[in-house]
Short mmCIF file of N, CA and C in Angstrom, two decimals:
data_model
loop_
_atom_site.label_atom_id
_atom_site.label_comp_id
_atom_site.label_asym_id
_atom_site.label_seq_id
_atom_site.Cartn_x
_atom_site.Cartn_y
_atom_site.Cartn_z
N MET A 1017 -14.50 -37.08 28.41
CA MET A 1017 -13.83 -37.07 27.37
C MET A 1017 -14.67 -36.61 26.09
N LYS A 1018 -15.70 -37.10 25.90
CA LYS A 1018 -16.47 -36.70 24.69
C LYS A 1018 -16.86 -35.10 24.81
N ILE A 1019 -17.21 -34.64 26.02
CA ILE A 1019 -17.49 -33.23 26.19
C ILE A 1019 -16.22 -32.31 25.86
N LEU A 1020 -15.06 -32.73 26.12
CA LEU A 1020 -13.96 -32.01 25.70
C LEU A 1020 -13.56 -32.06 24.26
N ILE A 1021 -13.76 -33.27 23.59
CA ILE A 1021 -13.68 -33.29 22.12
C ILE A 1021 -14.72 -32.43 21.48
N ALA A 1022 -15.78 -32.62 21.85
CA ALA A 1022 -16.98 -31.62 21.53
C ALA A 1022 -16.68 -30.12 21.51
N GLY A 1023 -16.17 -29.82 22.70
CA GLY A 1023 -15.75 -28.42 22.97
C GLY A 1023 -14.67 -27.84 22.14
N LEU A 1024 -13.86 -28.80 21.89
CA LEU A 1024 -12.65 -28.53 20.88
C LEU A 1024 -13.09 -28.18 19.43
N VAL A 1025 -14.04 -29.16 19.09
CA VAL A 1025 -14.58 -29.08 17.69
C VAL A 1025 -15.33 -27.73 17.39
N ILE A 1026 -16.12 -27.31 18.53
CA ILE A 1026 -16.87 -26.23 18.42
C ILE A 1026 -15.88 -24.95 18.33
N PHE A 1027 -14.82 -25.04 19.21
CA PHE A 1027 -13.86 -23.94 19.15
C PHE A 1027 -13.13 -23.81 17.83
N PHE A 1028 -12.81 -24.89 17.13
CA PHE A 1028 -12.17 -24.81 15.90
C PHE A 1028 -13.04 -24.27 14.88
N ILE A 1029 -14.28 -24.64 14.72
CA ILE A 1029 -15.19 -24.35 13.83
C ILE A 1029 -15.43 -22.85 14.03
N SER A 1030 -15.62 -22.32 15.17
CA SER A 1030 -15.88 -20.80 15.33
C SER A 1030 -14.69 -20.06 14.97
N ALA A 1031 -13.39 -20.66 15.33
CA ALA A 1031 -12.17 -19.92 14.83
C ALA A 1031 -12.12 -19.94 13.44
N CYS A 1032 -12.23 -20.84 12.74
CA CYS A 1032 -12.32 -20.81 11.08
C CYS A 1032 -13.40 -19.95 10.59
N ALA A 1033 -14.59 -19.94 11.14
CA ALA A 1033 -15.47 -19.07 10.57
C ALA A 1033 -15.10 -17.46 10.65
N ASN A 1034 -14.39 -17.28 11.81
CA ASN A 1034 -13.90 -15.84 12.04
C ASN A 1034 -12.68 -15.67 11.14
N LEU A 1035 -11.90 -16.60 10.92
CA LEU A 1035 -10.70 -16.50 10.00
C LEU A 1035 -11.05 -16.04 8.50
N ILE A 1036 -12.28 -16.61 8.05
CA ILE A 1036 -12.81 -16.28 6.63
C ILE A 1036 -12.85 -14.88 6.39
N ASP A 1037 -13.50 -14.14 7.54
CA ASP A 1037 -13.76 -12.70 7.43
C ASP A 1037 -12.57 -11.80 7.84
N SER A 1038 -11.54 -12.46 8.39
CA SER A 1038 -10.56 -11.61 8.80
C SER A 1038 -9.73 -10.77 7.83
N ASN A 1039 -9.77 -11.10 6.62
CA ASN A 1039 -9.11 -10.30 5.46
C ASN A 1039 -9.85 -8.98 5.16
N THR A 1040 -11.28 -8.96 5.30
CA THR A 1040 -11.95 -7.84 4.92
C THR A 1040 -12.01 -6.89 5.96
N LYS A 1041 -11.87 -5.64 5.60
CA LYS A 1041 -11.73 -4.54 6.52
C LYS A 1041 -13.26 -3.84 6.74
N SER A 1042 -13.58 -3.55 7.98
CA SER A 1042 -14.99 -3.11 8.09
C SER A 1042 -15.05 -1.64 7.74
N LEU A 1043 -16.27 -1.20 7.53
CA LEU A 1043 -16.56 0.04 7.05
C LEU A 1043 -16.60 0.96 8.40
N LEU A 1044 -15.80 2.02 8.48
CA LEU A 1044 -15.92 2.83 9.61
C LEU A 1044 -16.73 4.01 9.43
N PHE A 1045 -16.62 4.70 8.39
CA PHE A 1045 -17.44 5.96 8.06
C PHE A 1045 -17.86 5.88 6.68
N GLU A 1046 -19.02 6.53 6.51
CA GLU A 1046 -19.59 6.75 5.16
C GLU A 1046 -20.46 7.95 5.29
N GLU A 1047 -20.21 8.78 4.40
CA GLU A 1047 -20.86 10.17 4.46
C GLU A 1047 -20.82 10.92 3.19
N GLN A 1048 -21.78 11.66 2.87
CA GLN A 1048 -21.83 12.51 1.62
C GLN A 1048 -21.19 13.89 2.02
N LEU A 1049 -20.21 14.34 1.24
CA LEU A 1049 -19.61 15.59 1.53
C LEU A 1049 -19.54 16.49 0.43
N PHE A 1050 -19.47 17.77 0.67
CA PHE A 1050 -19.37 18.71 -0.43
C PHE A 1050 -17.73 19.04 -0.71
N GLY A 1051 -17.58 18.79 -2.14
CA GLY A 1051 -16.15 19.09 -2.54
C GLY A 1051 -15.94 18.14 -3.76
N GLU A 1052 -14.49 18.24 -4.15
CA GLU A 1052 -14.01 17.56 -5.33
C GLU A 1052 -13.05 16.47 -4.91
N HIS A 1053 -13.30 15.30 -5.45
CA HIS A 1053 -12.51 14.19 -5.01
C HIS A 1053 -11.00 14.26 -5.07
N ALA A 1054 -10.56 14.75 -6.13
CA ALA A 1054 -9.14 14.64 -6.46
C ALA A 1054 -8.32 15.72 -5.44
N ALA A 1055 -9.07 16.82 -5.30
CA ALA A 1055 -8.53 17.91 -4.35
C ALA A 1055 -8.51 17.36 -2.89
N LEU A 1056 -9.62 16.83 -2.47
CA LEU A 1056 -9.83 16.42 -1.14
C LEU A 1056 -8.66 15.24 -1.00
N ALA A 1057 -8.71 14.23 -2.02
CA ALA A 1057 -7.50 13.13 -1.76
C ALA A 1057 -6.07 13.74 -1.70
N SER A 1058 -5.77 14.77 -2.42
CA SER A 1058 -4.47 15.47 -2.28
C SER A 1058 -4.28 15.97 -0.96
N CYS A 1059 -5.24 16.74 -0.49
CA CYS A 1059 -5.30 17.51 0.82
C CYS A 1059 -4.94 16.42 1.86
N VAL A 1060 -5.72 15.40 1.95
CA VAL A 1060 -5.66 14.36 3.06
C VAL A 1060 -4.26 13.78 3.00
N THR A 1061 -3.92 13.17 1.89
CA THR A 1061 -2.68 12.78 1.51
C THR A 1061 -1.48 13.48 2.13
N ASN A 1062 -1.40 14.79 1.58
CA ASN A 1062 -0.39 15.66 2.24
C ASN A 1062 -0.30 15.89 3.56
N LYS A 1063 -1.46 16.04 4.28
CA LYS A 1063 -1.56 16.25 5.61
C LYS A 1063 -1.22 15.21 6.39
N LEU A 1064 -1.63 13.91 5.88
CA LEU A 1064 -1.16 12.74 6.61
C LEU A 1064 0.37 12.31 6.59
N GLN A 1065 0.88 12.61 5.28
CA GLN A 1065 2.26 12.39 5.19
C GLN A 1065 3.17 13.40 6.01
N SER A 1066 2.65 14.71 6.07
CA SER A 1066 3.51 15.48 6.82
C SER A 1066 3.20 15.68 8.45
N ASP A 1067 2.33 14.86 8.89
CA ASP A 1067 1.95 14.76 10.22
C ASP A 1067 3.12 14.01 10.90
N GLY A 1068 3.55 14.64 12.03
CA GLY A 1068 4.71 14.34 12.84
C GLY A 1068 4.54 13.08 13.90
N ARG A 1069 3.27 12.68 13.88
CA ARG A 1069 3.17 11.70 15.04
C ARG A 1069 3.69 10.39 14.75
N THR A 1070 4.43 9.91 15.75
CA THR A 1070 5.09 8.63 15.76
C THR A 1070 4.38 7.55 15.26
N LEU A 1071 3.17 7.39 15.59
CA LEU A 1071 2.34 6.21 15.10
C LEU A 1071 1.93 6.20 13.74
N LEU A 1072 2.07 7.42 12.94
CA LEU A 1072 1.97 7.45 11.54
C LEU A 1072 3.32 7.21 10.73
N ARG A 1073 4.40 7.14 11.57
CA ARG A 1073 5.69 7.16 10.74
C ARG A 1073 5.91 5.82 9.94
N PRO A 1074 5.40 4.70 10.45
CA PRO A 1074 5.52 3.47 9.72
C PRO A 1074 4.58 3.44 8.37
N LEU A 1075 3.71 4.39 8.33
CA LEU A 1075 2.76 4.33 7.12
C LEU A 1075 3.18 4.92 5.89
N GLN A 1076 2.75 4.14 4.74
CA GLN A 1076 3.25 4.84 3.58
C GLN A 1076 1.86 4.99 2.69
N PHE A 1077 1.77 6.13 2.03
CA PHE A 1077 0.47 6.53 1.45
C PHE A 1077 0.34 6.45 0.08
N ARG A 1078 -0.69 5.98 -0.29
CA ARG A 1078 -0.88 5.91 -1.78
C ARG A 1078 -2.07 6.68 -2.27
N ASN A 1079 -2.02 7.63 -3.00
CA ASN A 1079 -3.20 8.43 -3.49
C ASN A 1079 -3.50 7.80 -4.97
N ARG A 1080 -4.52 7.32 -5.25
CA ARG A 1080 -4.81 6.64 -6.56
C ARG A 1080 -6.23 7.27 -7.09
N ARG A 1081 -6.16 7.79 -8.46
CA ARG A 1081 -7.30 8.30 -9.09
C ARG A 1081 -7.84 7.26 -10.08
N TYR A 1082 -9.09 7.12 -10.09
CA TYR A 1082 -9.84 6.11 -11.07
C TYR A 1082 -10.71 7.20 -11.91
N SER A 1083 -10.08 7.40 -13.07
CA SER A 1083 -10.94 8.42 -13.92
C SER A 1083 -12.25 7.82 -14.51
N ASP A 1084 -12.21 6.55 -14.79
CA ASP A 1084 -13.29 5.96 -15.26
C ASP A 1084 -14.58 5.85 -14.41
N ILE A 1085 -14.35 5.87 -13.25
CA ILE A 1085 -15.53 5.94 -12.28
C ILE A 1085 -15.60 7.14 -11.38
N GLU A 1086 -14.56 8.17 -11.70
CA GLU A 1086 -14.49 9.42 -11.10
C GLU A 1086 -14.51 9.46 -9.74
N ALA A 1087 -13.44 8.72 -9.12
CA ALA A 1087 -13.07 8.54 -7.86
C ALA A 1087 -11.62 8.85 -7.40
N SER A 1088 -11.30 8.83 -6.19
CA SER A 1088 -10.02 8.84 -5.55
C SER A 1088 -9.93 7.97 -4.52
N GLU A 1089 -8.83 7.25 -4.32
CA GLU A 1089 -8.80 6.41 -3.08
C GLU A 1089 -7.35 6.53 -2.52
N ILE A 1090 -7.34 6.62 -1.11
CA ILE A 1090 -6.26 6.72 -0.45
C ILE A 1090 -5.95 5.37 0.37
N HIS A 1091 -4.84 4.82 0.15
CA HIS A 1091 -4.54 3.65 0.96
C HIS A 1091 -3.27 3.80 1.84
N ALA A 1092 -3.33 3.53 3.06
CA ALA A 1092 -2.21 3.55 4.07
C ALA A 1092 -1.70 2.16 4.20
N TYR A 1093 -0.50 2.05 3.69
CA TYR A 1093 0.18 0.73 4.08
C TYR A 1093 1.14 0.86 5.17
N ASP A 1094 1.11 -0.13 5.94
CA ASP A 1094 2.14 -0.39 6.88
C ASP A 1094 3.33 -0.98 6.49
N THR A 1095 4.40 -0.39 6.46
CA THR A 1095 5.78 -0.84 5.92
C THR A 1095 6.29 -1.86 6.66
N ARG A 1096 5.87 -2.12 7.90
CA ARG A 1096 6.34 -3.40 8.57
C ARG A 1096 5.82 -4.56 7.95
N TYR A 1097 4.76 -4.42 7.28
CA TYR A 1097 4.01 -5.78 6.79
C TYR A 1097 4.27 -5.91 5.17
N ARG A 1098 4.81 -5.06 4.50
CA ARG A 1098 4.94 -5.06 2.99
C ARG A 1098 6.35 -5.75 2.81
N HIS A 1099 5.99 -6.55 1.88
CA HIS A 1099 7.24 -7.45 1.46
C HIS A 1099 8.32 -6.71 0.54
N ASN A 1100 7.77 -5.57 -0.09
CA ASN A 1100 8.54 -5.00 -1.01
C ASN A 1100 9.14 -3.69 -0.44
N ALA A 1101 9.09 -3.43 0.85
CA ALA A 1101 9.51 -2.20 1.44
C ALA A 1101 11.10 -2.12 1.25
N THR A 1102 11.66 -1.34 0.93
CA THR A 1102 13.12 -1.05 1.04
C THR A 1102 13.58 -0.52 2.25
N ALA A 1103 14.46 -1.15 2.87
CA ALA A 1103 14.80 -0.82 4.35
C ALA A 1103 15.43 0.61 4.26
N THR A 1104 16.12 1.09 3.14
CA THR A 1104 16.95 2.35 3.28
C THR A 1104 15.59 3.53 3.19
N TYR A 1105 14.57 3.20 2.69
CA TYR A 1105 13.48 4.25 2.62
C TYR A 1105 12.35 3.86 3.60
N ALA A 1106 12.52 2.95 4.39
CA ALA A 1106 11.34 2.59 5.16
C ALA A 1106 11.33 3.56 6.41
N PRO A 1107 10.18 4.01 6.82
CA PRO A 1107 9.99 4.98 7.85
C PRO A 1107 10.43 4.49 9.17
N SER A 1108 10.42 2.97 9.19
CA SER A 1108 10.82 2.62 10.67
C SER A 1108 12.47 2.65 10.69
N ASN A 1109 13.03 2.92 9.70
CA ASN A 1109 14.45 2.93 9.72
C ASN A 1109 14.91 4.50 10.14
N PRO A 1110 15.57 4.61 11.33
CA PRO A 1110 15.81 5.91 11.89
C PRO A 1110 16.76 6.56 10.95
N ASP A 1111 17.49 6.10 10.06
CA ASP A 1111 18.41 6.69 9.05
C ASP A 1111 17.73 6.94 7.83
N ALA A 1112 16.38 6.62 7.76
CA ALA A 1112 15.73 6.58 6.49
C ALA A 1112 15.69 8.09 5.74
N ILE A 1113 15.67 8.07 4.52
CA ILE A 1113 15.47 9.31 3.82
C ILE A 1113 14.06 9.54 3.61
N LEU A 1114 13.33 10.33 4.42
CA LEU A 1114 11.98 10.62 4.29
C LEU A 1114 11.67 11.70 3.18
N ILE A 1115 10.78 11.24 2.36
CA ILE A 1115 10.34 12.18 1.21
C ILE A 1115 8.87 12.83 1.59
N TYR A 1116 9.05 14.11 2.00
CA TYR A 1116 7.76 14.94 2.02
C TYR A 1116 7.61 15.71 0.88
N GLY A 1117 6.26 16.17 0.95
CA GLY A 1117 5.94 17.16 -0.17
C GLY A 1117 4.80 16.57 -0.88
N HIS A 1118 4.46 17.11 -2.03
CA HIS A 1118 3.49 16.87 -2.80
C HIS A 1118 3.32 15.46 -3.35
N ILE A 1119 2.46 14.51 -3.24
CA ILE A 1119 2.48 13.16 -3.75
C ILE A 1119 1.53 13.09 -4.93
N ASP A 1120 2.11 12.86 -6.16
CA ASP A 1120 1.24 12.80 -7.33
C ASP A 1120 0.45 11.54 -7.36
N PRO A 1121 -0.98 11.63 -7.61
CA PRO A 1121 -1.75 10.51 -7.49
C PRO A 1121 -1.43 9.55 -8.62
N GLU A 1122 -1.65 8.21 -8.42
CA GLU A 1122 -1.34 7.23 -9.33
C GLU A 1122 -2.71 7.09 -10.26
N ILE A 1123 -2.68 7.24 -11.43
CA ILE A 1123 -3.86 7.13 -12.39
C ILE A 1123 -4.13 5.65 -12.59
N GLN A 1124 -5.24 5.08 -12.41
CA GLN A 1124 -5.58 3.74 -12.45
C GLN A 1124 -6.94 3.56 -13.11
N SER A 1125 -7.21 2.37 -13.69
CA SER A 1125 -8.58 2.16 -13.84
C SER A 1125 -9.42 1.29 -12.85
N SER A 1126 -10.74 1.40 -12.74
CA SER A 1126 -11.38 0.72 -11.86
C SER A 1126 -10.93 -0.60 -11.84
N GLU A 1127 -10.76 -1.43 -12.90
CA GLU A 1127 -10.33 -2.85 -12.89
C GLU A 1127 -9.27 -3.05 -12.12
N GLN A 1128 -8.26 -2.15 -11.95
CA GLN A 1128 -7.04 -2.41 -11.21
C GLN A 1128 -7.19 -2.05 -9.85
N ARG A 1129 -8.38 -1.62 -9.31
CA ARG A 1129 -8.87 -1.36 -8.05
C ARG A 1129 -8.81 -2.67 -6.97
N SER A 1130 -9.39 -3.81 -7.55
CA SER A 1130 -9.34 -4.89 -6.65
C SER A 1130 -7.94 -5.40 -6.30
N ASN A 1131 -6.96 -5.22 -7.31
CA ASN A 1131 -5.69 -5.79 -6.97
C ASN A 1131 -4.94 -4.92 -5.73
N ASN A 1132 -5.46 -3.61 -5.63
CA ASN A 1132 -4.93 -2.78 -4.41
C ASN A 1132 -5.25 -3.34 -3.03
N ASP A 1133 -6.35 -4.04 -2.96
CA ASP A 1133 -6.54 -4.52 -1.76
C ASP A 1133 -5.85 -5.86 -1.18
N LYS A 1134 -4.93 -6.31 -2.19
CA LYS A 1134 -4.26 -7.62 -1.67
C LYS A 1134 -3.17 -7.35 -0.86
N ALA A 1135 -2.57 -6.19 -0.67
CA ALA A 1135 -1.53 -5.83 0.36
C ALA A 1135 -2.23 -5.44 1.58
N VAL A 1136 -1.59 -5.58 2.82
CA VAL A 1136 -2.03 -5.35 4.12
C VAL A 1136 -2.09 -3.78 4.19
N TYR A 1137 -3.25 -3.28 4.41
CA TYR A 1137 -3.42 -1.84 4.63
C TYR A 1137 -4.03 -1.46 6.06
N SER A 1138 -3.63 -0.15 6.48
CA SER A 1138 -4.20 0.36 7.74
C SER A 1138 -5.64 0.78 7.51
N PHE A 1139 -5.80 1.67 6.34
CA PHE A 1139 -7.05 2.09 5.93
C PHE A 1139 -7.09 2.41 4.55
N ALA A 1140 -8.32 2.48 3.91
CA ALA A 1140 -8.61 2.91 2.69
C ALA A 1140 -9.78 3.89 2.62
N LEU A 1141 -9.46 5.08 2.10
CA LEU A 1141 -10.54 6.11 2.08
C LEU A 1141 -10.78 6.30 0.59
N LEU A 1142 -11.99 6.03 0.35
CA LEU A 1142 -12.68 6.23 -1.09
C LEU A 1142 -13.46 7.47 -1.25
N LEU A 1143 -13.09 8.44 -2.15
CA LEU A 1143 -14.00 9.50 -2.36
C LEU A 1143 -14.40 9.41 -3.82
N GLN A 1144 -15.81 9.14 -3.93
CA GLN A 1144 -16.29 9.11 -5.22
C GLN A 1144 -17.21 10.15 -5.61
N LYS A 1145 -17.13 10.66 -6.78
CA LYS A 1145 -18.01 11.86 -7.27
C LYS A 1145 -19.47 11.35 -7.34
N ILE A 1146 -20.29 12.15 -6.67
CA ILE A 1146 -21.93 11.91 -6.80
C ILE A 1146 -22.37 12.92 -7.93
N ASP A 1147 -22.06 14.23 -7.78
CA ASP A 1147 -22.41 15.29 -8.79
C ASP A 1147 -21.26 16.26 -8.65
N SER A 1148 -21.50 17.34 -9.47
CA SER A 1148 -20.40 18.44 -9.55
C SER A 1148 -19.97 19.06 -8.35
N HIS A 1149 -20.95 18.98 -7.27
CA HIS A 1149 -20.63 19.69 -6.06
C HIS A 1149 -20.20 18.69 -4.62
N SER A 1150 -20.47 17.26 -4.96
CA SER A 1150 -20.53 16.46 -3.75
C SER A 1150 -19.61 15.26 -4.14
N VAL A 1151 -19.30 14.43 -3.01
CA VAL A 1151 -18.66 13.14 -3.10
C VAL A 1151 -19.11 12.26 -2.06
N GLN A 1152 -19.07 10.97 -2.33
CA GLN A 1152 -19.43 10.01 -1.35
C GLN A 1152 -18.16 9.43 -0.82
N ALA A 1153 -17.90 9.70 0.54
CA ALA A 1153 -16.70 9.31 1.26
C ALA A 1153 -17.03 8.09 2.08
N SER A 1154 -16.09 7.08 1.91
CA SER A 1154 -16.27 5.80 2.80
C SER A 1154 -14.91 5.47 3.19
N LEU A 1155 -14.75 5.10 4.41
CA LEU A 1155 -13.50 4.74 5.05
C LEU A 1155 -13.66 3.30 5.69
N ARG A 1156 -12.72 2.52 5.38
CA ARG A 1156 -12.72 1.24 5.91
C ARG A 1156 -11.24 0.82 6.42
N GLY A 1157 -11.30 0.05 7.36
CA GLY A 1157 -9.88 -0.39 7.85
C GLY A 1157 -9.87 -0.47 9.34
N ASP A 1158 -8.60 -0.04 9.88
CA ASP A 1158 -8.36 -0.14 11.32
C ASP A 1158 -8.98 1.15 11.82
N SER A 1159 -9.66 0.83 13.03
CA SER A 1159 -10.44 2.08 13.67
C SER A 1159 -9.61 3.16 14.17
N PHE A 1160 -8.47 2.90 14.77
CA PHE A 1160 -7.60 4.01 15.35
C PHE A 1160 -7.07 4.91 14.33
N ILE A 1161 -6.44 4.34 13.31
CA ILE A 1161 -5.70 5.06 12.23
C ILE A 1161 -6.91 5.70 11.44
N GLY A 1162 -7.89 4.86 11.25
CA GLY A 1162 -9.12 5.44 10.41
C GLY A 1162 -9.63 6.68 11.15
N ASN A 1163 -9.81 6.66 12.20
CA ASN A 1163 -10.25 7.81 12.90
C ASN A 1163 -9.42 9.06 12.67
N ILE A 1164 -8.15 9.04 12.58
CA ILE A 1164 -7.11 9.99 12.36
C ILE A 1164 -7.36 10.42 10.93
N ALA A 1165 -7.41 9.54 10.03
CA ALA A 1165 -7.80 9.90 8.50
C ALA A 1165 -8.98 10.58 8.42
N TRP A 1166 -10.02 10.13 9.15
CA TRP A 1166 -11.32 10.83 8.99
C TRP A 1166 -11.28 12.22 9.60
N GLU A 1167 -10.61 12.33 10.63
CA GLU A 1167 -10.39 13.82 11.20
C GLU A 1167 -9.55 14.62 10.28
N THR A 1168 -8.73 14.12 9.59
CA THR A 1168 -7.80 14.89 8.65
C THR A 1168 -8.90 15.34 7.40
N LEU A 1169 -9.52 14.32 7.01
CA LEU A 1169 -10.58 14.70 5.88
C LEU A 1169 -11.46 15.92 6.36
N GLN A 1170 -11.81 15.87 7.59
CA GLN A 1170 -12.81 16.89 8.04
C GLN A 1170 -12.03 18.22 8.18
N SER A 1171 -10.65 18.04 8.52
CA SER A 1171 -9.75 19.15 8.53
C SER A 1171 -9.72 19.79 7.29
N CYS A 1172 -9.66 18.94 6.06
CA CYS A 1172 -9.33 19.50 4.82
C CYS A 1172 -10.69 20.17 4.56
N LEU A 1173 -11.86 19.75 4.76
CA LEU A 1173 -12.94 20.34 4.26
C LEU A 1173 -13.14 21.66 4.95
N ALA A 1174 -12.67 21.89 6.45
CA ALA A 1174 -12.90 22.98 7.04
C ALA A 1174 -12.00 24.12 6.67
N THR A 1175 -10.72 23.66 6.16
CA THR A 1175 -9.81 24.63 5.66
C THR A 1175 -9.91 24.90 4.22
N GLY A 1176 -10.73 24.41 3.49
CA GLY A 1176 -10.79 24.62 1.93
C GLY A 1176 -9.83 23.85 1.10
N TYR A 1177 -9.28 22.70 1.47
CA TYR A 1177 -8.46 21.85 0.93
C TYR A 1177 -7.00 22.33 0.95
N GLU A 1178 -6.59 23.20 1.75
CA GLU A 1178 -5.35 23.70 1.80
C GLU A 1178 -4.35 22.64 2.58
N PRO A 1179 -3.32 22.16 2.11
CA PRO A 1179 -2.54 21.23 2.71
C PRO A 1179 -1.72 21.79 4.00
#
């Protein structure tokens, strides 16, 4: 009986230790790229939003620009887990009115950036300016959707930022 209780205690302690880290998203990719952060972010956002794959349909993309740190960040939120998603416009609704086209970036300060991580997101792609010709790209989040976002970023670099 003591062995069973000891086993349960060890199980619960290890489960709690893993639970503490479950809210942080792991870093999937990090690379220095040539380009301008705002143009790359717009290209990636437009391509992802116009992508017709079913698995991207429940995602809602937010392109945020932080002028004080010269960076852009794209968040992909899964509308199935958002508390404030309106059913009429939710991509999971087959009768939804989908809005395609250019998404204007949200201009925010770097202080507001920490509030963006409070909602559940599939990935976050940060493009931060290093110098006039290059950016530091880092992607964290879900590995499957994150790989699609990274491939889209590479596609934007190959086509010269054309959506």
